XYZ file of C-alpha atoms in Angstrom:
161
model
C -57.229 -4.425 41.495
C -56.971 -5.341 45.324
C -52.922 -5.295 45.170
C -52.699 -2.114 43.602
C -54.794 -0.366 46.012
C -53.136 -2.161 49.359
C -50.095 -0.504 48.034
C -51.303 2.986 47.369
C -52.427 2.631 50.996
C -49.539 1.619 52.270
C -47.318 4.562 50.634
C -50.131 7.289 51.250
C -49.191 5.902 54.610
C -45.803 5.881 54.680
C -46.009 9.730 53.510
C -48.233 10.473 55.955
C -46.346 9.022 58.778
C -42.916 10.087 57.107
C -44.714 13.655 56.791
C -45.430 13.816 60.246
C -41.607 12.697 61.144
C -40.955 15.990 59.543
C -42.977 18.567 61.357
C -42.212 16.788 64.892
C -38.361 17.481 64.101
C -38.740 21.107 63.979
C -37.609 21.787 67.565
C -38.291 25.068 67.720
C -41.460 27.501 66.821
C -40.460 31.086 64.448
C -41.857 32.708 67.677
C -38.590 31.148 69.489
C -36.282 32.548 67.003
C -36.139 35.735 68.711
C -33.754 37.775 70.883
C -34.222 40.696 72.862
C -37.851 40.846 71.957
C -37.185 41.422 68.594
C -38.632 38.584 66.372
C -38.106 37.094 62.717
C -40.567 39.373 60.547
C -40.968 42.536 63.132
C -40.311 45.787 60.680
C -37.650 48.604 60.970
C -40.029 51.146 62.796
C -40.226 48.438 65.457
C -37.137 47.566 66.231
C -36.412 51.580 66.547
C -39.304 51.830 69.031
C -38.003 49.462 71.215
C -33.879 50.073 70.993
C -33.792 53.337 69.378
C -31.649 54.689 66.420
C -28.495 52.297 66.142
C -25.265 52.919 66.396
C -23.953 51.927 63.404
C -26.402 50.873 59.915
C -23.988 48.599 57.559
C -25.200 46.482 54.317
C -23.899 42.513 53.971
C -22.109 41.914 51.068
C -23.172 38.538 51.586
C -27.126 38.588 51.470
C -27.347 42.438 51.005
C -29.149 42.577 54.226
C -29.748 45.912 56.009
C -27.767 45.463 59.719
C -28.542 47.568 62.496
C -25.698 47.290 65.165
C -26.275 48.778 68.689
C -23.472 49.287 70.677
C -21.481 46.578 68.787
C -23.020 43.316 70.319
C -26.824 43.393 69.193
C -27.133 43.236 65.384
C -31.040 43.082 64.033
C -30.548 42.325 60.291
C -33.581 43.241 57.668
C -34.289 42.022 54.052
C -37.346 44.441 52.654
C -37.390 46.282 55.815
C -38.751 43.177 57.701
C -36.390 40.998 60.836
C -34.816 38.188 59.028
C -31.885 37.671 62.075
C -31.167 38.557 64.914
C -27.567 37.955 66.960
C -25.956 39.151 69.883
C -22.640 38.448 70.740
C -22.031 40.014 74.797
C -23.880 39.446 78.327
C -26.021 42.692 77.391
C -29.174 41.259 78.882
C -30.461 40.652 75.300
C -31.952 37.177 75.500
C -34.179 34.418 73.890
C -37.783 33.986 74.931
C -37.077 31.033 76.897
C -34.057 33.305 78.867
C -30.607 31.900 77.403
C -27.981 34.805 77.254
C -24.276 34.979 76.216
C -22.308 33.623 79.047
C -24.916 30.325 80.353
C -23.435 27.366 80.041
C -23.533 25.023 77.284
C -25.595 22.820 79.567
C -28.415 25.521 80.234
C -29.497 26.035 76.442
C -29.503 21.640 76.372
C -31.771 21.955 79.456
C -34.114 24.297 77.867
C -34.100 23.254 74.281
C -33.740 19.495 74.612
C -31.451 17.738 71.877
C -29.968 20.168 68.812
C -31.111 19.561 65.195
C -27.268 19.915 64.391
C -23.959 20.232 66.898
C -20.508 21.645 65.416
C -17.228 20.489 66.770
C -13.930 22.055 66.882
C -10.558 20.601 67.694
C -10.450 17.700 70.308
C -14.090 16.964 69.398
C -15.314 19.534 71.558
C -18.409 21.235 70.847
C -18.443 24.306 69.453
C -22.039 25.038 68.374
C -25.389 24.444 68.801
C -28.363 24.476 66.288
C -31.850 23.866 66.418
C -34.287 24.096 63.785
C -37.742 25.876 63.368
C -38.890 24.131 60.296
C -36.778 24.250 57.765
C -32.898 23.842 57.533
C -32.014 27.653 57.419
C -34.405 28.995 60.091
C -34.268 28.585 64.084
C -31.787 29.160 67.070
C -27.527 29.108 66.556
C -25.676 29.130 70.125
C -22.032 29.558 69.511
C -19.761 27.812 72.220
C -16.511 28.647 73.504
C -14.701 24.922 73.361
C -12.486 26.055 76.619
C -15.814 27.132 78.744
C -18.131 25.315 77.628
C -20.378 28.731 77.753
C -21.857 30.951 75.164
C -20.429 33.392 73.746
C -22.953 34.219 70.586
C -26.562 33.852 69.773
C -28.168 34.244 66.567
C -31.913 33.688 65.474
C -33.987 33.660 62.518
C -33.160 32.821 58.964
C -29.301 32.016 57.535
C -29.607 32.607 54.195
């Protein structure tokens, strides 16, 4: 009767409002999981129009993704022939849309991104990395941090496993 359906209210309510809690966390948008240009999803031929033939083409043992490496710092991963991550580990000019590069301070990417979904700290509690999320738990933006410099000295976007 009446109780019964003041509680189904109240928990399609709770799961709406709880449901909502869960797409606001997502800091980030796929379309901000990019570096360089080159963005989670863009194919093979793409990537080559834009950077070329790599340097090096290696498989991960790991996930058995293709890697394209050019010139050692800029590696553009591919499961299926499609982007699934993207990293770069110099000051190459290879950046995220919202213009974070290896070398800004830790301080810039907080400025830009707001609050991480996730921080990682080495010894002496300092931090050591920076993640924020694009919807789910293994997709978005990973800034690696040097604990001495407080700067960064990796990017990687897209999808972790």
């Amino acid at each position: 009767g009446y109780f019964t359906m003041k509680k189904i209210i109240s928990v399609l309510t709770f799961v709406f409002i709880f449901g909502l809690i869960s797409l606001c966390s997502a800091s980030l948008s796929l379309a901000d999981c990019a570096l360089g240009g080159i963005g989670i999803g863009a194919d093979a031929a793409y990537v080559k129009s834009v950077y070329g033939e790599p340097t090096k083409v290696t498989t991960s043992r790991a996930t058995d993704w293709t890697m394209y490496n050019y010139g050692g710092s800029f590696v553009v991963s591919f499961d299926e022939n499609k982007v699934v991550n993207v990293s770069t580990s110099a000051n190459n000019g290879i950046a995220t849309p919202a213009g974070i590069t290896v070398g800004m301070k830790r301080a810039d990417v907080l400025t830009v991104y707001g609050t991480p979904t996730n921080t990682g700290y080495g010894k002496n509690h300092r931090v050591v990395s920076l993640f924020f999320d694009a919807g789910n738990n293994y997709t978005g933006l990973a800034f690696v941090i040097h604990p001495e410099t407080d700067k960064v000295t990796e990017i990687r976007a897209g999808h972790f496993f």
